[in-house]
PDB file of C-alpha atoms in Angstrom:
ATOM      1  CA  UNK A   1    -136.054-200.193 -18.147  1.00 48.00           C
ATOM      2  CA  UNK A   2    -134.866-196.744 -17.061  1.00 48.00           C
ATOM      3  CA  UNK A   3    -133.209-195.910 -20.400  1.00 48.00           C
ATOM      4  CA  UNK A   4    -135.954-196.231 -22.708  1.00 45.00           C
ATOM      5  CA  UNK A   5    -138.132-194.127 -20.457  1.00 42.00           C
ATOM      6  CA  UNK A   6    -135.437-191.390 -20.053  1.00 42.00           C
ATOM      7  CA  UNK A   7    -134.802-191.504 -23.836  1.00 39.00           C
ATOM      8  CA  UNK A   8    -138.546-191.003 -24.727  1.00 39.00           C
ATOM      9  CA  UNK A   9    -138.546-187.753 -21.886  1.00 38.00           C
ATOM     10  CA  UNK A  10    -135.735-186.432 -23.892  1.00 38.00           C
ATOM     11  CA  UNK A  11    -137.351-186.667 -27.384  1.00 38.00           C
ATOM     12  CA  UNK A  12    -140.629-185.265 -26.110  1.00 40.00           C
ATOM     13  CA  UNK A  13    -138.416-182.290 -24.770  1.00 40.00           C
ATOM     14  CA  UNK A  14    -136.914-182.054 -27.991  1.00 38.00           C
ATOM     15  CA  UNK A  15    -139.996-181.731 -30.459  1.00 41.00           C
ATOM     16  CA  UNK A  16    -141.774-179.670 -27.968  1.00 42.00           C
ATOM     17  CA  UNK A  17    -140.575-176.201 -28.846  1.00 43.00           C
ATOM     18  CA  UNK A  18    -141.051-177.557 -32.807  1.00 41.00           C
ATOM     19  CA  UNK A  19    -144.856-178.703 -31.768  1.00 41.00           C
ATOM     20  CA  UNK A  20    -145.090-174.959 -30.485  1.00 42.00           C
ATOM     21  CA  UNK A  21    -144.193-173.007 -33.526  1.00 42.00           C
ATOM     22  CA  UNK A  22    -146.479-175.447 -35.675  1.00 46.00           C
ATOM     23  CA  UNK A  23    -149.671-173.325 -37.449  1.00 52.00           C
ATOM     24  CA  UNK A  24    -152.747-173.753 -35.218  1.00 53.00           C
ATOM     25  CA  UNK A  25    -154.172-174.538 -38.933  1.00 54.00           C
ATOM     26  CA  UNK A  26    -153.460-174.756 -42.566  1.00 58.00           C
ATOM     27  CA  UNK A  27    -155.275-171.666 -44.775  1.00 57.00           C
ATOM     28  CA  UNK A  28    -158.532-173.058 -46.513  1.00 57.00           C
ATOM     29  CA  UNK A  29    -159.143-175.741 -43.755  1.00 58.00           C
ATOM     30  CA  UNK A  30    -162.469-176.241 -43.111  1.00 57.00           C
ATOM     31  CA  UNK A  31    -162.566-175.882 -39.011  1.00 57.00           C
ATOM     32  CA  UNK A  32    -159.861-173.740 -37.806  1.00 58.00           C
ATOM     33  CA  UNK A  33    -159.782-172.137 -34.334  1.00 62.00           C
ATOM     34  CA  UNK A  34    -160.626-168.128 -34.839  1.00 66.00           C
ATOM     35  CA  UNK A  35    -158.687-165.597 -33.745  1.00 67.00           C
ATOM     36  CA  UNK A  36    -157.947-164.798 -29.641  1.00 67.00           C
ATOM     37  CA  UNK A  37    -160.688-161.909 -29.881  1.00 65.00           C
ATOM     38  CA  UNK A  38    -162.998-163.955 -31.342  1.00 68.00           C
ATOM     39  CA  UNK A  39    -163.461-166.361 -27.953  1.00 74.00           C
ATOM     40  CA  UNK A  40    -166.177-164.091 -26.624  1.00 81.00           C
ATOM     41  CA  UNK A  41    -168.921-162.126 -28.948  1.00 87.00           C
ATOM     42  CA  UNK A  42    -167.611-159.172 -30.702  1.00 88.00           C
ATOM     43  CA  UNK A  43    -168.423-156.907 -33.149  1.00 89.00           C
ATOM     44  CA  UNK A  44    -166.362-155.677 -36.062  1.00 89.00           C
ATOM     45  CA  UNK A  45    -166.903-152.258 -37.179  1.00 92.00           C
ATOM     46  CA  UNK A  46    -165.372-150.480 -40.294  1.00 93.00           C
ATOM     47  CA  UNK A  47    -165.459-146.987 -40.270  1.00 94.00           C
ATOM     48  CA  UNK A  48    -165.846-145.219 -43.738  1.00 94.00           C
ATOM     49  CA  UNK A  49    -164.918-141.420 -44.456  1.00 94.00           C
ATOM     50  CA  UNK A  50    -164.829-139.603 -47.548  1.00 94.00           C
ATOM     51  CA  UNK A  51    -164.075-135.555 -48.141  1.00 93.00           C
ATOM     52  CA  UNK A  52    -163.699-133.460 -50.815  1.00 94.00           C
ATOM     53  CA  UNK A  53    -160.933-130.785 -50.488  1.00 93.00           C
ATOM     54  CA  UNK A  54    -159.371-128.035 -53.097  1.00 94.00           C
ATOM     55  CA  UNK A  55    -156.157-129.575 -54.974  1.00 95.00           C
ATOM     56  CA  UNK A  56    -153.579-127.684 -53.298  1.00 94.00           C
ATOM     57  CA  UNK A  57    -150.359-128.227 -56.261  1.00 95.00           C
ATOM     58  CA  UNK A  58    -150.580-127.470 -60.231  1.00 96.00           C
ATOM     59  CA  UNK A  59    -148.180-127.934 -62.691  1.00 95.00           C
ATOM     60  CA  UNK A  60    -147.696-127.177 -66.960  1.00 96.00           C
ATOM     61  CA  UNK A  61    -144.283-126.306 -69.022  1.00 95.00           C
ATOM     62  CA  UNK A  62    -144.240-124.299 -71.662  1.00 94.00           C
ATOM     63  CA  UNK A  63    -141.591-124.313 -75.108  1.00 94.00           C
ATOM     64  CA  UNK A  64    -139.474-122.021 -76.631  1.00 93.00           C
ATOM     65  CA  UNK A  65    -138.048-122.351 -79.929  1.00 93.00           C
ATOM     66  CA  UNK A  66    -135.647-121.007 -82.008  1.00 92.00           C
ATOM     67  CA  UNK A  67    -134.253-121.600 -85.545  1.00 92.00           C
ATOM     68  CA  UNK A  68    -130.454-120.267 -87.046  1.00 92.00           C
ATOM     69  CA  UNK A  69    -127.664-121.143 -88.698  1.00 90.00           C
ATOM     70  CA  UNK A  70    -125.222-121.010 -85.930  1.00 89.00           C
ATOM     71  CA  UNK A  71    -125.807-123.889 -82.835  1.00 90.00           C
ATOM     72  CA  UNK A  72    -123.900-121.186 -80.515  1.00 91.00           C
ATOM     73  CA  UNK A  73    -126.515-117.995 -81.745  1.00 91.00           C
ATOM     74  CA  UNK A  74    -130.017-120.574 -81.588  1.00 91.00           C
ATOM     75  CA  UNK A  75    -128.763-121.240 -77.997  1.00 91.00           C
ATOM     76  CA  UNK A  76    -128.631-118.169 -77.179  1.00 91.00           C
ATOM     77  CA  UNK A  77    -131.480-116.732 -78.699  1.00 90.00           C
ATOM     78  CA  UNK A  78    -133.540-119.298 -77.229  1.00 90.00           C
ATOM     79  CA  UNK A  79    -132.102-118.918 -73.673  1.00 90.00           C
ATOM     80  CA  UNK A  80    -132.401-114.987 -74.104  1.00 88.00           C
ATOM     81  CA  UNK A  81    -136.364-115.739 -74.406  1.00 86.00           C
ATOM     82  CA  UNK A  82    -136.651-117.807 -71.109  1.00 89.00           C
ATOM     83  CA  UNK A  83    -134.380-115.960 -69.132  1.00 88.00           C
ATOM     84  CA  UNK A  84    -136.474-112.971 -68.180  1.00 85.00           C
ATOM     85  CA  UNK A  85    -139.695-115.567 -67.725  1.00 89.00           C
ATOM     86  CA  UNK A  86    -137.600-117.637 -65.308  1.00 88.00           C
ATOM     87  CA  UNK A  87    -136.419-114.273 -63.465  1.00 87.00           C
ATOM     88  CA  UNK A  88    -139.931-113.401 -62.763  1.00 88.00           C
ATOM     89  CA  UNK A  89    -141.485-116.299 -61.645  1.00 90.00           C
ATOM     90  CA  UNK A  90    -138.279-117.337 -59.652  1.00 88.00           C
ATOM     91  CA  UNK A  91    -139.045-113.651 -57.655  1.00 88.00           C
ATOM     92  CA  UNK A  92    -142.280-115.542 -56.207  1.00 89.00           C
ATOM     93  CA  UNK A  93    -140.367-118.447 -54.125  1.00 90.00           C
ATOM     94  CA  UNK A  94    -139.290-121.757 -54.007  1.00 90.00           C
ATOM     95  CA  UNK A  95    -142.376-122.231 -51.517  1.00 92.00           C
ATOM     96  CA  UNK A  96    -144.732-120.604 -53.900  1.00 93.00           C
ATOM     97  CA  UNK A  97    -143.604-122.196 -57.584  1.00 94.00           C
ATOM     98  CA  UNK A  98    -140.821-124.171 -58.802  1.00 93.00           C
ATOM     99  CA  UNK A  99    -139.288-123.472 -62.041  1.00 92.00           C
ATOM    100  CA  UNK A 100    -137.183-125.983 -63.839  1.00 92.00           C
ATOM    101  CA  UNK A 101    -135.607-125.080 -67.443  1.00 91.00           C
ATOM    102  CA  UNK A 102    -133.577-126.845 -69.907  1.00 92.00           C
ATOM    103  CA  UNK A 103    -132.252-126.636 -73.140  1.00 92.00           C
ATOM    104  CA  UNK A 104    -131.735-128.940 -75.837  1.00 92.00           C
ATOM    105  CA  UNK A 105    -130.695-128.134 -79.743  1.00 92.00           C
ATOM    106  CA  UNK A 106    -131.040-130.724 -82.736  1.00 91.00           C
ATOM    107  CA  UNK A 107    -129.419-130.098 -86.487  1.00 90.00           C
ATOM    108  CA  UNK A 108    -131.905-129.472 -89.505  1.00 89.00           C
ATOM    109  CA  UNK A 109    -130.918-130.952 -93.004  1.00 87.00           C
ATOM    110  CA  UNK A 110    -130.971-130.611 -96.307  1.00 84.00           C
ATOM    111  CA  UNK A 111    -133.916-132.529 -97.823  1.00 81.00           C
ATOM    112  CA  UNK A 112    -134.581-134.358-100.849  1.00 76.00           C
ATOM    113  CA  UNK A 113    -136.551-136.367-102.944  1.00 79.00           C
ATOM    114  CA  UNK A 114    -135.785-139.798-103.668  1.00 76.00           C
ATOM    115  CA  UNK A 115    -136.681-141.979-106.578  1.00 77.00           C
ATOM    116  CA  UNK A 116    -140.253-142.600-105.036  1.00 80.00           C
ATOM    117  CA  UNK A 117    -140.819-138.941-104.637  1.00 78.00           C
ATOM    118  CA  UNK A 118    -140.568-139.670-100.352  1.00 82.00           C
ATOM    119  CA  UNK A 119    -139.115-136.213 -98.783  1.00 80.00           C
ATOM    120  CA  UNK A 120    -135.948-137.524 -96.889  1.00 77.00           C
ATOM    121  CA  UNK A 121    -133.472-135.715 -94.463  1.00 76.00           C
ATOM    122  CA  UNK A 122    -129.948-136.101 -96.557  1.00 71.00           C
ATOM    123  CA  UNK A 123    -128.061-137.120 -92.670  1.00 77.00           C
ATOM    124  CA  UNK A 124    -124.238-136.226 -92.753  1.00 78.00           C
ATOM    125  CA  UNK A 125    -122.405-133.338 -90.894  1.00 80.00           C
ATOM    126  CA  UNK A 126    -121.996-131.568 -93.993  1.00 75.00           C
ATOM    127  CA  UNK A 127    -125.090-131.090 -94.741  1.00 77.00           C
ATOM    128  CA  UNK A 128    -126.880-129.439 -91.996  1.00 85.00           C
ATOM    129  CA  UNK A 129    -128.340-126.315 -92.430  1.00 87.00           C
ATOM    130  CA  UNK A 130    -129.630-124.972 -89.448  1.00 88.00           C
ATOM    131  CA  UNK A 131    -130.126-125.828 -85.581  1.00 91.00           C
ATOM    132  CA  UNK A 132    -133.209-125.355 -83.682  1.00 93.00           C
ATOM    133  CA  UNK A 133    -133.111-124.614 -79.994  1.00 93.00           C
ATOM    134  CA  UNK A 134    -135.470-125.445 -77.597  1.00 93.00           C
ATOM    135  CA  UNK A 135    -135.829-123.871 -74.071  1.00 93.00           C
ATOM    136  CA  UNK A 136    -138.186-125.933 -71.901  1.00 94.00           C
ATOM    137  CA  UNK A 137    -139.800-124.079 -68.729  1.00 93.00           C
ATOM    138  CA  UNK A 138    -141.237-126.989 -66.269  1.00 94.00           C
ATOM    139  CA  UNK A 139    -143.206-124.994 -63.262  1.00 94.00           C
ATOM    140  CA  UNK A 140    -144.727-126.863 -60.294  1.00 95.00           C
ATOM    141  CA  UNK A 141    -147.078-124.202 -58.734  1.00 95.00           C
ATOM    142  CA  UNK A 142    -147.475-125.217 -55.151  1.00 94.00           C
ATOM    143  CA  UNK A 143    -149.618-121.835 -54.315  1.00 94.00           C
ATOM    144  CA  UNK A 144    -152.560-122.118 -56.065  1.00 94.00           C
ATOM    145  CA  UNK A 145    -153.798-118.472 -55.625  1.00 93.00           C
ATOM    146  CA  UNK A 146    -151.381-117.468 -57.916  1.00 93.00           C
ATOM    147  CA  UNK A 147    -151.890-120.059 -60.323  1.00 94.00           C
ATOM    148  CA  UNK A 148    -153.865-117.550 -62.856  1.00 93.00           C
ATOM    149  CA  UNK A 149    -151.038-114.620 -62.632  1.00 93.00           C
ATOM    150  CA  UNK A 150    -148.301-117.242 -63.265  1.00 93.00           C
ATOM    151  CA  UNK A 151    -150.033-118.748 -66.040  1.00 93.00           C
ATOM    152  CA  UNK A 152    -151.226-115.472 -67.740  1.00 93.00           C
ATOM    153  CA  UNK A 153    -147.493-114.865 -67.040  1.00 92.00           C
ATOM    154  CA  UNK A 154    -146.159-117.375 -69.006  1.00 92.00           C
ATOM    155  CA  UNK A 155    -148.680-117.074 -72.201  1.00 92.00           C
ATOM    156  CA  UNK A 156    -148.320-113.440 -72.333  1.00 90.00           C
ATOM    157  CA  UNK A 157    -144.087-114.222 -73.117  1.00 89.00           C
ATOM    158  CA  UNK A 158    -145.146-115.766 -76.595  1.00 89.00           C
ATOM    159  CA  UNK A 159    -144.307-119.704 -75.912  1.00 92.00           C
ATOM    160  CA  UNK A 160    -144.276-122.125 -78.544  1.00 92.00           C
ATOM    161  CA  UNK A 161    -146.548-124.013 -77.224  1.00 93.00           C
ATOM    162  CA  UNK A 162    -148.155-124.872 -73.821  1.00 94.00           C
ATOM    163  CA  UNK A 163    -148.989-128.162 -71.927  1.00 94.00           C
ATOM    164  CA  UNK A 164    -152.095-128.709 -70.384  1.00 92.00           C
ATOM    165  CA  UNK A 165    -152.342-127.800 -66.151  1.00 94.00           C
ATOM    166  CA  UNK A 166    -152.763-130.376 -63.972  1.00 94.00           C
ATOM    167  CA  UNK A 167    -154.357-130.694 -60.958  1.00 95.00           C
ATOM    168  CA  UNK A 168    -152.958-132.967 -57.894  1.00 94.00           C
ATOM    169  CA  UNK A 169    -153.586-132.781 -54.353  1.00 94.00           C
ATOM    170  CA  UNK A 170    -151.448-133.125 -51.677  1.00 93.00           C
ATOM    171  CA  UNK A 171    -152.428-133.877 -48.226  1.00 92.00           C
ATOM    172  CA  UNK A 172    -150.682-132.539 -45.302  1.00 91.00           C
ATOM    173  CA  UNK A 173    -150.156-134.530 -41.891  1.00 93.00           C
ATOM    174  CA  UNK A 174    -153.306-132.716 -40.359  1.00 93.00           C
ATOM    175  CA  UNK A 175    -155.731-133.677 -42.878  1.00 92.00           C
ATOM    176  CA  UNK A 176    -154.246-137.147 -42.935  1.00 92.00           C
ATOM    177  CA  UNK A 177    -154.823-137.378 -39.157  1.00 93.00           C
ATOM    178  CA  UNK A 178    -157.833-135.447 -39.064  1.00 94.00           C
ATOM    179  CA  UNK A 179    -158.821-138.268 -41.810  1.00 94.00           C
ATOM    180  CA  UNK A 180    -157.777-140.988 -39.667  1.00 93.00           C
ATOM    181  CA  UNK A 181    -160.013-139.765 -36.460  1.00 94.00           C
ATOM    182  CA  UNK A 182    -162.819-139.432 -37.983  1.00 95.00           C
ATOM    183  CA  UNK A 183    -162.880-143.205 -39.490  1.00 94.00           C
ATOM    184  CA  UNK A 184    -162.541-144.511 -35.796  1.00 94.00           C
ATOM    185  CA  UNK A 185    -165.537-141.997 -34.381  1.00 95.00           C
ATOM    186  CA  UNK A 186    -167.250-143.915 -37.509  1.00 95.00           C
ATOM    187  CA  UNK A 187    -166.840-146.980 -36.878  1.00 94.00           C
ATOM    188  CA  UNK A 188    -167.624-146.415 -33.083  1.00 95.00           C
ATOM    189  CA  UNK A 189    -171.328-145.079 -34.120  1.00 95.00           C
ATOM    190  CA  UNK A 190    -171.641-147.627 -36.592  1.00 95.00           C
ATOM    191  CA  UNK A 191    -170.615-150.567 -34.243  1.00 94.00           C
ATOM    192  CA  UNK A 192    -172.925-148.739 -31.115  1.00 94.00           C
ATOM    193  CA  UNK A 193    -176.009-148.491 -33.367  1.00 94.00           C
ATOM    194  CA  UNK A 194    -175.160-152.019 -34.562  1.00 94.00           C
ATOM    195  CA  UNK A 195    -175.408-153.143 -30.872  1.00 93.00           C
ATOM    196  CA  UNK A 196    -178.134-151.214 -29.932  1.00 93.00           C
ATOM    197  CA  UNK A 197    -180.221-152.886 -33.189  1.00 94.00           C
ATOM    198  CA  UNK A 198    -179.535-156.272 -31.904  1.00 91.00           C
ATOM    199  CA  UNK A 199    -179.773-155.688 -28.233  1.00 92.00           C
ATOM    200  CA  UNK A 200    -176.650-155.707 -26.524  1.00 93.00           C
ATOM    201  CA  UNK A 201    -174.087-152.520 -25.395  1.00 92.00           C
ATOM    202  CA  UNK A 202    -170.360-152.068 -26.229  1.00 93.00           C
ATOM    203  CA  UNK A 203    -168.034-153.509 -24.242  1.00 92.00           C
ATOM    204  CA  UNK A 204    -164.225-153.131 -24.232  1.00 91.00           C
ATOM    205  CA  UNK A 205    -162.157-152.506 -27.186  1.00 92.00           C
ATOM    206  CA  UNK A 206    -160.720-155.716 -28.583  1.00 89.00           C
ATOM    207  CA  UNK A 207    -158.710-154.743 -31.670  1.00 88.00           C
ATOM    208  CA  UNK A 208    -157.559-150.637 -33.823  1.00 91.00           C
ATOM    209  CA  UNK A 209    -156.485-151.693 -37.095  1.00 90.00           C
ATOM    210  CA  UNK A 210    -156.226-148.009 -38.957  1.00 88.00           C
ATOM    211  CA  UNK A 211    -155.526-150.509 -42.309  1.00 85.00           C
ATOM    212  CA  UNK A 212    -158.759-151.692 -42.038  1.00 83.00           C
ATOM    213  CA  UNK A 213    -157.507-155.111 -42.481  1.00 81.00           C
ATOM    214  CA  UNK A 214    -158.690-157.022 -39.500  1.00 79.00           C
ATOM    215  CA  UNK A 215    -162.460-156.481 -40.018  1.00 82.00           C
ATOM    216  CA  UNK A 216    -162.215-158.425 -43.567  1.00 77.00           C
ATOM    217  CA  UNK A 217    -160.770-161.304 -41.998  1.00 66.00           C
ATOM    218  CA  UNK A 218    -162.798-164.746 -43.261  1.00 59.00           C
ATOM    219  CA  UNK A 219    -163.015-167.271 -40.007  1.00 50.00           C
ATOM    220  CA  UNK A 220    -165.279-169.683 -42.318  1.00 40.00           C
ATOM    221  CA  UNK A 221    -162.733-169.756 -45.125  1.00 44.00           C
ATOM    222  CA  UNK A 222    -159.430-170.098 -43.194  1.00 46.00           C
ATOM    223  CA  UNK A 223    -157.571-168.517 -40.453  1.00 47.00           C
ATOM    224  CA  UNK A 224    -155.489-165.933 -41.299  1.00 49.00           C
ATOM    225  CA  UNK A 225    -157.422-165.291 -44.595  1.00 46.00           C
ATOM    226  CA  UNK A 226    -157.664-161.495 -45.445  1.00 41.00           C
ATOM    227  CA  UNK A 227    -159.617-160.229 -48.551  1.00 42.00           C
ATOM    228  CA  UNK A 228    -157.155-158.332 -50.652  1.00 45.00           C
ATOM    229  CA  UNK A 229    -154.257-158.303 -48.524  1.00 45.00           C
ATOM    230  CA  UNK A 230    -153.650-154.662 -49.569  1.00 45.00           C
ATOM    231  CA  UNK A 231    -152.972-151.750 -47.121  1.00 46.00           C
ATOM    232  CA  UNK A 232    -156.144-149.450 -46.795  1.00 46.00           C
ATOM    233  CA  UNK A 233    -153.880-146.175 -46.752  1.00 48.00           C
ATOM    234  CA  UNK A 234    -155.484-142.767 -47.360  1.00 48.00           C
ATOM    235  CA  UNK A 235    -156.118-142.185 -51.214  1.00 50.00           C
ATOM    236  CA  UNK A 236    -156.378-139.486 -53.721  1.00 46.00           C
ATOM    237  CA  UNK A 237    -157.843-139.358 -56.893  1.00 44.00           C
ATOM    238  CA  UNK A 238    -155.661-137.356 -59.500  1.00 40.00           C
ATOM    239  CA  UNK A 239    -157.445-135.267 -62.019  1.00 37.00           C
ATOM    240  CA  UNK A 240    -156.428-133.223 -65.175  1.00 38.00           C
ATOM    241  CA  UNK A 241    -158.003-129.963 -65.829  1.00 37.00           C
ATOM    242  CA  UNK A 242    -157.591-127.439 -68.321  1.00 36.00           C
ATOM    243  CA  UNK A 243    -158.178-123.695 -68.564  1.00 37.00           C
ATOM    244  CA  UNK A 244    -160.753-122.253 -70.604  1.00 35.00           C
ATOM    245  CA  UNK A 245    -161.811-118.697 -70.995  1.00 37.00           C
ATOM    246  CA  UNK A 246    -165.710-117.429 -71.538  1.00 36.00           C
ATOM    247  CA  UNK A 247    -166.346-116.317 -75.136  1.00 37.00           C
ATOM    248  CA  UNK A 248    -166.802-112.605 -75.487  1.00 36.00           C
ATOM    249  CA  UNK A 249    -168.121-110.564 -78.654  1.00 39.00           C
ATOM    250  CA  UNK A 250    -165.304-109.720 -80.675  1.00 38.00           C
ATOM    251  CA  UNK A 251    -166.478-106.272 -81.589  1.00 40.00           C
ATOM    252  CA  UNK A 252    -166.477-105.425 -77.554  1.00 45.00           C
ATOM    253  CA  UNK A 253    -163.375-107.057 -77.058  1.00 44.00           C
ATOM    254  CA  UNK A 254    -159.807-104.790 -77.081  1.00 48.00           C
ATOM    255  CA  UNK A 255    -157.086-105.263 -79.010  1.00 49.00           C
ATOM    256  CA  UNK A 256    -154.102-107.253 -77.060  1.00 47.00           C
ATOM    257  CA  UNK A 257    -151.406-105.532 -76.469  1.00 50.00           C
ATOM    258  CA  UNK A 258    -148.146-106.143 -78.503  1.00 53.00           C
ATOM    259  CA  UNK A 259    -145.900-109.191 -77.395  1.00 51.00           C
ATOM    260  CA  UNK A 260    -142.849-108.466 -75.384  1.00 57.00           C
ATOM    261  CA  UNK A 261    -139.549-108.089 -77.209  1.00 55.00           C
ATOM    262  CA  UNK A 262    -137.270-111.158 -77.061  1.00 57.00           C
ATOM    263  CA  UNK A 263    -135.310-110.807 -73.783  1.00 58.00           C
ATOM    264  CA  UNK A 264    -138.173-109.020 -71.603  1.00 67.00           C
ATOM    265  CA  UNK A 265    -140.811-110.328 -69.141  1.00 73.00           C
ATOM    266  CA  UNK A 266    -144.006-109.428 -69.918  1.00 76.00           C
ATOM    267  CA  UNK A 267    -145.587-106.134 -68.749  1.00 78.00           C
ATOM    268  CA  UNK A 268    -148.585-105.889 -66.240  1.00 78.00           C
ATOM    269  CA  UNK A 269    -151.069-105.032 -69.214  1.00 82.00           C
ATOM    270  CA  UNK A 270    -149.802-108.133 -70.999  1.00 80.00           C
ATOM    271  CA  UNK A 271    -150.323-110.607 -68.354  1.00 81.00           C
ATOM    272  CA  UNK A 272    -154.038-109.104 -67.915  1.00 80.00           C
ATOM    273  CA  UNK A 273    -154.762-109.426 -71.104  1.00 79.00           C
ATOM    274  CA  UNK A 274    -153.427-112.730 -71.129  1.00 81.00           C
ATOM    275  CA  UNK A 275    -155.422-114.200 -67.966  1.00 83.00           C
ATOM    276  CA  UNK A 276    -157.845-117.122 -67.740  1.00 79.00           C
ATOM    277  CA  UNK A 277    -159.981-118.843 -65.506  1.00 83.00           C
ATOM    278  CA  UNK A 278    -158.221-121.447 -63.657  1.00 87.00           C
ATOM    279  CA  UNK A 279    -160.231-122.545 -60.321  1.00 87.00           C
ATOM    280  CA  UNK A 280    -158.430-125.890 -59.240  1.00 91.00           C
ATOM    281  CA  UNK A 281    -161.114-128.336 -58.888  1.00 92.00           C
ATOM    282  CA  UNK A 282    -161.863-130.991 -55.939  1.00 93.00           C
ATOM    283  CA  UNK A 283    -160.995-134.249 -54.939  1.00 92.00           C
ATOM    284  CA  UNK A 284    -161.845-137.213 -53.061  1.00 92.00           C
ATOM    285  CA  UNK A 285    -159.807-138.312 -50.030  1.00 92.00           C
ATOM    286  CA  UNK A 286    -160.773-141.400 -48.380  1.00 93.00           C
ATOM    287  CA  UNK A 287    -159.585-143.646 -45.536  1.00 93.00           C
ATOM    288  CA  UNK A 288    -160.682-146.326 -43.300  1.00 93.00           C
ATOM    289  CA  UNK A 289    -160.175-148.212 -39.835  1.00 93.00           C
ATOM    290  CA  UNK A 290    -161.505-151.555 -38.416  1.00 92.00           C
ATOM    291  CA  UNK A 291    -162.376-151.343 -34.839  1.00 93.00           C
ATOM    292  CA  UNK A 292    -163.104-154.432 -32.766  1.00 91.00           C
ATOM    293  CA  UNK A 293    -165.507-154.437 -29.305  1.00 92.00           C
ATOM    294  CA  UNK A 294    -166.186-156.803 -26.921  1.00 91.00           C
ATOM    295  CA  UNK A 295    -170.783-157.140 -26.850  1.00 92.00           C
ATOM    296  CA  UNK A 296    -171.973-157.264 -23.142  1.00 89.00           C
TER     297      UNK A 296
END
């Protein structure tokens, strides 16, 4: 009789540690247990903050191009124009702007006319007759203040064409932690005047969640059940802003000065002449944290 009893300790010993590791419940079961800092009456507090702060980064490119019969002389002609522009905004800093250029050529062809009349590029090596060159300035202006020089800069050296600036903001730790505090002193005052309203004080702090995540949990719908399972991290809304000038009477207004010559930055009165308003605008930063108290 002593075997069957010994085997039956042994197979309880056995599924025990399996028993252990089973799920107190299954997700979308209709009575689960709730979580350990649920036991005793809490409150759940999210604290909300939202700032507006300056976009601190800025960022266009600007084209150069130039047409010849040689690849070799279009090349060069085109890097001669960007050369001097890169020299001078380079002299600000890697900390202040970043300048990025490249150069890329493509081969022209004859065209003609085929039996529809449809203009058509006649494709084959021997019958290209000229290259066009284009030198590509990229800038990432990380210094805002100097955002109006270095774009005046870059319009006064006779581009091509120029992209549209755009706006970003970049937060640095401080902010980001100076962010994060001031969600928790939210949700503190939110959760104290919650207590006060229904008649009870704070007691002990149960639960920090700086995601935010453990104040959505559902205990009615299913244990662990969170609402969008997505990380409540600090955000930043992007924007894209272009510079405009105010219209002036054209019988008050100077004469510009003549463009530079190929090969030279432009000159002081060129770049004045060439400046526009271009006040970075603001954006949102948010954040969030869940904050769980015991109620006395």
């Amino acid at each position: 009789m002593r075997a069957p009893f010994a085997a039956a300790l042994l197979l309880s010993a056995i599924a025990a540690p399996a028993l252990a590791q089973t799920p107190p419940a299954t997700i979308g079961q209709q009575y689960v247990p709730a979580p350990w800092w649920m036991r005793d009456p809490v409150i759940a507090s999210i604290g909300y903050v939202r700032v507006e702060l300056q976009a601190n980064r800025a960022g266009f490119s600007a084209t150069f191009q130039v047409v010849d019969r040689s690849v070799a002389d279009a090349s060069r002609k085109a890097a001669d124009q960007v050369r001097a522009l890169s020299q001078t905004l380079a002299a600000y800093g890697v900390e202040k702007v970043r300048v990025e250029t490249s150069l890329s050529t493509q081969p022209l062809y004859d065209q003609y006319r085929d039996e529809n009349g449809i203009l058509r590029d006649n494709t084959r090596a021997d019958r290209i007759e000229r290259y066009q060159a284009q030198a590509t300035v990229s800038l990432s202006v990380r210094d805002v203040a100097l955002l109006e020089r270095i774009y005046a800069t870059v319009v006064a050296s006779q581009p091509n064409s120029i992209s549209q600036v755009y706006f970003n903001l970049e937060p640095d730790n401080v902010a980001k932690t100076n962010l994060a505090g001031a969600a928790m002193r939210d949700a503190r005052t939110r959760a104290e005047a919650a207590a006060q309203n229904a008649g009870a004080t704070l007691g002990s702090v149960r639960v920090i969640d700086p995601t935010g995540r453990a104040c959505q949990t559902d205990v009615l719908a299913g244990w662990p059940s969170y609402g969008s399972g997505a990380s409540q991290a600090t955000t930043v809304d992007e924007m894209v802003v272009t510079g405009s000038r105010a219209r002036a009477e054209m019988a008050m207004a100077p004469p510009p000065p003549p463009p530079p010559a190929p090969g030279q930055a432009p000159s002081e009165a060129q770049i004045e002449a060439a400046r526009l308003a271009l006040q970075p605008p603001l954006q949102t930063l948010t954040d969030q944290a869940c904050v769980v108290y015991g109620l006395n």
